[in-house]
Short mmCIF file of C-alpha atoms in Angstrom, two decimals:
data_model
loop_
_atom_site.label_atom_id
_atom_site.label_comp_id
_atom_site.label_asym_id
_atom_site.label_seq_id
_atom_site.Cartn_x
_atom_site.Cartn_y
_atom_site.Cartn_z
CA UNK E 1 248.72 117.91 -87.54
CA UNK E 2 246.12 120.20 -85.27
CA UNK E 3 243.25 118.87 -84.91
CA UNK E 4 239.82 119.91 -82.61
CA UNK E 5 237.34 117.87 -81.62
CA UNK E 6 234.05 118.85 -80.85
CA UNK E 7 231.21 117.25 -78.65
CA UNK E 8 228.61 116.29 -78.37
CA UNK E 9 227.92 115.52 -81.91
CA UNK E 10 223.98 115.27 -81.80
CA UNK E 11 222.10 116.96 -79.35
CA UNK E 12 218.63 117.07 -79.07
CA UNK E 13 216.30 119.64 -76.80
CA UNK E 14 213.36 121.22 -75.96
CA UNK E 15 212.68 124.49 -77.08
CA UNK E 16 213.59 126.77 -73.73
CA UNK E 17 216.65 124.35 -72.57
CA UNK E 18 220.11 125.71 -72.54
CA UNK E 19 222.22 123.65 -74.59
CA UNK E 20 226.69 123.84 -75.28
CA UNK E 21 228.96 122.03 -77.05
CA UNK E 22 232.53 121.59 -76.48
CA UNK E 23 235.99 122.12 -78.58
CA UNK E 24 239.44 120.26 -77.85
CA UNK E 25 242.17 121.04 -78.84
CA UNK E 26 245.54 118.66 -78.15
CA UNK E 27 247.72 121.73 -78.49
CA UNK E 28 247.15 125.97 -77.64
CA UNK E 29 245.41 127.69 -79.74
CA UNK E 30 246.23 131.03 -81.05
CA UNK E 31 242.52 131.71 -81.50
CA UNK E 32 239.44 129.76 -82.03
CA UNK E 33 236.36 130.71 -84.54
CA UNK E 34 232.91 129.54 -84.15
CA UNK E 35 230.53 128.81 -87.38
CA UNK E 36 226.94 128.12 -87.87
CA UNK E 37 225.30 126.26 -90.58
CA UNK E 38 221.44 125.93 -90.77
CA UNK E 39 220.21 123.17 -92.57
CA UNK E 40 220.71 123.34 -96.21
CA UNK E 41 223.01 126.38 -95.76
CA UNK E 42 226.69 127.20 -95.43
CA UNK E 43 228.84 127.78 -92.50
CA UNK E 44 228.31 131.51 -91.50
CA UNK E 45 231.02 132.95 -89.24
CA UNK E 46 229.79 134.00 -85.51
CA UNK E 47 232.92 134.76 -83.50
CA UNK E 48 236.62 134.59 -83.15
CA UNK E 49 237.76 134.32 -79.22
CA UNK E 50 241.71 135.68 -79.18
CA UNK E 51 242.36 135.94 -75.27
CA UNK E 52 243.19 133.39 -72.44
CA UNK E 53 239.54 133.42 -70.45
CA UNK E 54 237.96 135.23 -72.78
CA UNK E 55 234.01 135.00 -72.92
CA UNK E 56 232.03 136.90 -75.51
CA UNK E 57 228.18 136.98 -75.75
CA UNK E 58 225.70 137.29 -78.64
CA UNK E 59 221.94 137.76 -77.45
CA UNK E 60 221.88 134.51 -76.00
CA UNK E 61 224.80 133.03 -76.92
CA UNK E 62 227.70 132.66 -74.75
CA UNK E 63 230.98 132.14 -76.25
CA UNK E 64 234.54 131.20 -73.66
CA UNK E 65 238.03 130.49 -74.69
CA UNK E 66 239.94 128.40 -72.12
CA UNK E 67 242.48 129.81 -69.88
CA UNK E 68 244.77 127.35 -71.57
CA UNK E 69 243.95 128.33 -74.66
CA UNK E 70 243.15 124.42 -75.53
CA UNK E 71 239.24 124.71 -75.45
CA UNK E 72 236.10 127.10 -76.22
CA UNK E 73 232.68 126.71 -75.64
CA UNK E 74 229.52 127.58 -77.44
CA UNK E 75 226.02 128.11 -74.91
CA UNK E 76 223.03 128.92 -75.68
CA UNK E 77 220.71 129.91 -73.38
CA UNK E 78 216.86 129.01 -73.47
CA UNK E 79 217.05 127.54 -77.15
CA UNK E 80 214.46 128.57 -79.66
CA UNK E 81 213.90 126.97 -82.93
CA UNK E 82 215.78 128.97 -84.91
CA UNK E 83 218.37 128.09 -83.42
CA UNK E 84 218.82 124.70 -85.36
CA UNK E 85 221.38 123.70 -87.21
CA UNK E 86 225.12 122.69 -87.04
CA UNK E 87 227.56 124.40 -84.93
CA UNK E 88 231.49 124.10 -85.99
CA UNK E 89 234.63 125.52 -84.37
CA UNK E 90 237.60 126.35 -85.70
CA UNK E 91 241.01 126.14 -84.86
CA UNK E 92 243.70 127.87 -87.12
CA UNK E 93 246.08 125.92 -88.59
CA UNK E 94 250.14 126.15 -89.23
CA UNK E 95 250.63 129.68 -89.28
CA UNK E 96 252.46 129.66 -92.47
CA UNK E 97 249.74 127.17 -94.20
CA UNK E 98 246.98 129.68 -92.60
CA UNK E 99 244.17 127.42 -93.00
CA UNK E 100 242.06 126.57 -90.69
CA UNK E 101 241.16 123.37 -88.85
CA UNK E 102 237.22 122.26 -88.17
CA UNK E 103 235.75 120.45 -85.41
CA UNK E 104 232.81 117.92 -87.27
CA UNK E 105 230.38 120.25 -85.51
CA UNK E 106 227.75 119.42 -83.23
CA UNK E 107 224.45 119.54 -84.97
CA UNK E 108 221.43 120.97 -82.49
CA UNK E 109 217.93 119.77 -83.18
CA UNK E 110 214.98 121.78 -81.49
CA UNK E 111 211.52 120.35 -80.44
CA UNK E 112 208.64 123.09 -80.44
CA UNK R 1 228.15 143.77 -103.68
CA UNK R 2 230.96 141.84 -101.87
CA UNK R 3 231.04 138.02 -101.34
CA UNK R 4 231.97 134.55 -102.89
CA UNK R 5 229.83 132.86 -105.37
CA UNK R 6 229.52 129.24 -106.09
CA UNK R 7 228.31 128.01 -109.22
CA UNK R 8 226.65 125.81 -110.04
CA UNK R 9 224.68 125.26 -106.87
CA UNK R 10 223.52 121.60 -108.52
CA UNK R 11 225.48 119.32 -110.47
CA UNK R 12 224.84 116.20 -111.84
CA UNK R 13 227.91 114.47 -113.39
CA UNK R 14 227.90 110.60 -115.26
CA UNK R 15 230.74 108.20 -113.95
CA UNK R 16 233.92 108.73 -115.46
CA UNK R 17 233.47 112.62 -116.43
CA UNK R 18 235.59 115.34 -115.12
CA UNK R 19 233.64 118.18 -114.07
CA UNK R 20 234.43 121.60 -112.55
CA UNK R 21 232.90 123.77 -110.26
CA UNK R 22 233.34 127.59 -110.09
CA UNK R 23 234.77 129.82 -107.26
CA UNK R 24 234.70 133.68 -107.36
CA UNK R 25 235.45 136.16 -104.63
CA UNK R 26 235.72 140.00 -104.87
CA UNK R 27 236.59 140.25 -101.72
CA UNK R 28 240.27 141.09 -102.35
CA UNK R 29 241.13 137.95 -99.85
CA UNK R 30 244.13 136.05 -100.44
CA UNK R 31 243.45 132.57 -99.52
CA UNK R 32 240.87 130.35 -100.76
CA UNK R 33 239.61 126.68 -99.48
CA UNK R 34 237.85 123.58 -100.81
CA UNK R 35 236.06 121.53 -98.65
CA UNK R 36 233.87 118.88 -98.96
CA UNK R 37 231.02 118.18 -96.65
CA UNK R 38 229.13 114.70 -96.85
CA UNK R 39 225.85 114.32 -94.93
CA UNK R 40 226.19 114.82 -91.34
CA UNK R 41 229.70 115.46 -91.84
CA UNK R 42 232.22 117.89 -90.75
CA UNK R 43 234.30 120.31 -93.55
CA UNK R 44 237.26 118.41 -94.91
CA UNK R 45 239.69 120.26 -96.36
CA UNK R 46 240.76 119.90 -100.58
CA UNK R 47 242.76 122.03 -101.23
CA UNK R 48 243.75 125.17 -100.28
CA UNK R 49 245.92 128.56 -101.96
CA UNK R 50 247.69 131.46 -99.96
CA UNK R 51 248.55 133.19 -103.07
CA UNK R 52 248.25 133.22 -107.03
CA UNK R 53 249.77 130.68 -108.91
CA UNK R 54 250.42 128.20 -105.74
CA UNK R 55 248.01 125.80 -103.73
CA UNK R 56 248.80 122.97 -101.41
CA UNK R 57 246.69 119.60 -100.90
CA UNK R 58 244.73 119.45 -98.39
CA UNK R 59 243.66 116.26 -96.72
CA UNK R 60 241.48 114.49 -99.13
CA UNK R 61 242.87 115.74 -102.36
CA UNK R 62 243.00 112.26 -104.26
CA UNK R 63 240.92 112.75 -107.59
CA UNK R 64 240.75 116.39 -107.43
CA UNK R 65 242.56 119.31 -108.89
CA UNK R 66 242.51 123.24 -108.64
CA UNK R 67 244.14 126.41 -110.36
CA UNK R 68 244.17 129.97 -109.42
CA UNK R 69 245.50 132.04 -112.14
CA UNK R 70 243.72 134.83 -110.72
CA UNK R 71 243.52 135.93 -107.23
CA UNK R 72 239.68 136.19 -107.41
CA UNK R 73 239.05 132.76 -108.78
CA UNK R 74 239.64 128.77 -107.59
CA UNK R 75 238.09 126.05 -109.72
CA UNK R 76 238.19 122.62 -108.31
CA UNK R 77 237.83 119.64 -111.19
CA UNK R 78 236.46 116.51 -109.81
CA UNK R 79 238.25 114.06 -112.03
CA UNK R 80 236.71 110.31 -112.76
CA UNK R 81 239.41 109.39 -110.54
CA UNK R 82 237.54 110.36 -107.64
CA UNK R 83 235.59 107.39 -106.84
CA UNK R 84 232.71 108.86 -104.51
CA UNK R 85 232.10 112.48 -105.54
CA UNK R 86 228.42 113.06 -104.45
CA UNK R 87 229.21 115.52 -101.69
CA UNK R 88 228.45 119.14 -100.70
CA UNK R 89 231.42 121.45 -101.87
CA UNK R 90 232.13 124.24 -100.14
CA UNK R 91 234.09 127.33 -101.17
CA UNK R 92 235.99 130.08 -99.00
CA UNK R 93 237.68 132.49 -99.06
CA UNK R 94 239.94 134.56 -96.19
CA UNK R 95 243.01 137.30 -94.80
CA UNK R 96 245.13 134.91 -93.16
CA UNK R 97 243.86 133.56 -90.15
CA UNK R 98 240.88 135.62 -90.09
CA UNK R 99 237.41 134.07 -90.51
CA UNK R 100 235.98 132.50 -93.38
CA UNK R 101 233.72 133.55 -95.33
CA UNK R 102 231.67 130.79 -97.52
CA UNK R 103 229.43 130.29 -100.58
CA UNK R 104 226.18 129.13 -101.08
CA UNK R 105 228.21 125.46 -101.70
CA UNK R 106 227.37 122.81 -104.49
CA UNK R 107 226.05 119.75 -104.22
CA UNK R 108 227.48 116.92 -107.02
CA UNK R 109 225.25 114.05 -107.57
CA UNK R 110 226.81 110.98 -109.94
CA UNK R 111 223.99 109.71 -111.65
#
């Protein structure tokens, strides 16, 4: 079946540093979804990238889909500390299943 | 007010008991997920439903079970066949292939 994979898996930085993590996907990707989950918390939805190329940005988040439509991005820009927590994209699954398939997320820790 | 609630958000549950947890969405979405999440995990899927009265495994669905007689609930029973239930569980609901949207979760603990 589809599956992404995400890296890194752990990343730790100083508050200010710019820090991405990466999706994979072995086959293209009709779109690709990117969740947050602070600590304790649930996955919140951020984005969903649709287009070959595409880049989307949030404040300081910086969001690209790959021209082949096999891998996404996720950058942030001079990190603060609420910006901690675990970052998960998603890929969607068989179209007739319509479920969607999660990278293990990369989980961002951010020294003061 | 809109949105999917979990409930409860703790459970504690002796070996060999069957417990449930609730799912409800007023969200009018059609499809609803388990997942599970252990600690410094990824989601893995349960079990998932496209529709009333139909649900398909997902890929750890040995020792659970779900319904959905109604399109705004999904129970999931953890059965005592499910040998290492103290997890996070995580609800959600969606249109097809549109995003997610979760509750607050609930974390099982066997004592």
């Amino acid at each position: 079946g589809q599956q992404v994979m995400q890296i890194p898996q752990y990343q730790h930085v100083q508050e200010g540093e710019d820090f991405t993590t990466y999706c994979n996907s072995s086959t293209t990707l009709s779109n690709i979804q990117w969740y947050k989950q602070r600590p304790g918390g649930h996955p919140v939805f951020l984005i969903q990238l649709v287009k070959s190329g595409e880049v989307k940005k949030q404040k300081r988040l910086t969001f690209q889909f790959g021209e082949a439509k096999k891998n996404s991005s996720l950058h942030i820009t001079a990190t603060q500390t609420t910006d901690v927590g675990t970052y998960f994209c998603a890929g969607p699954g068989n179209t007739n299943a319509g479920k969607s398939t999660f990278g293990d997320g990369t989980t961002l820790t951010v020294k003061p | 007010d809109g949105g999917i609630t979990q409930s409860p958000k703790y459970l504690f549950r002796k070996e060999g008991q069957n417990v449930t947890l609730s799912c409800e969405q007023n969200l009018n979405h059609d499809a609803m997920y388990w997942y599970r999440q252990d600690p410094g995990q990824g989601l893995r899927l349960i079990y998932y439903s496209q529709i009333v009265n139909d649900f398909q495994k997902g890929d750890i669905a040995e020792g659970y079970s779900v319904s959905r007689e109604k399109k705004e609930s999904f129970p999931l029973t953890v059965t005592s066949a499910q040998k290492n239930p103290t997890a996070f569980y995580l609800c959600a609901s969606s249109r097809r292939n549109t995003e997610a949207f979760f509750g607050q979760g609930t974390r099982l603990t066997v004592v």
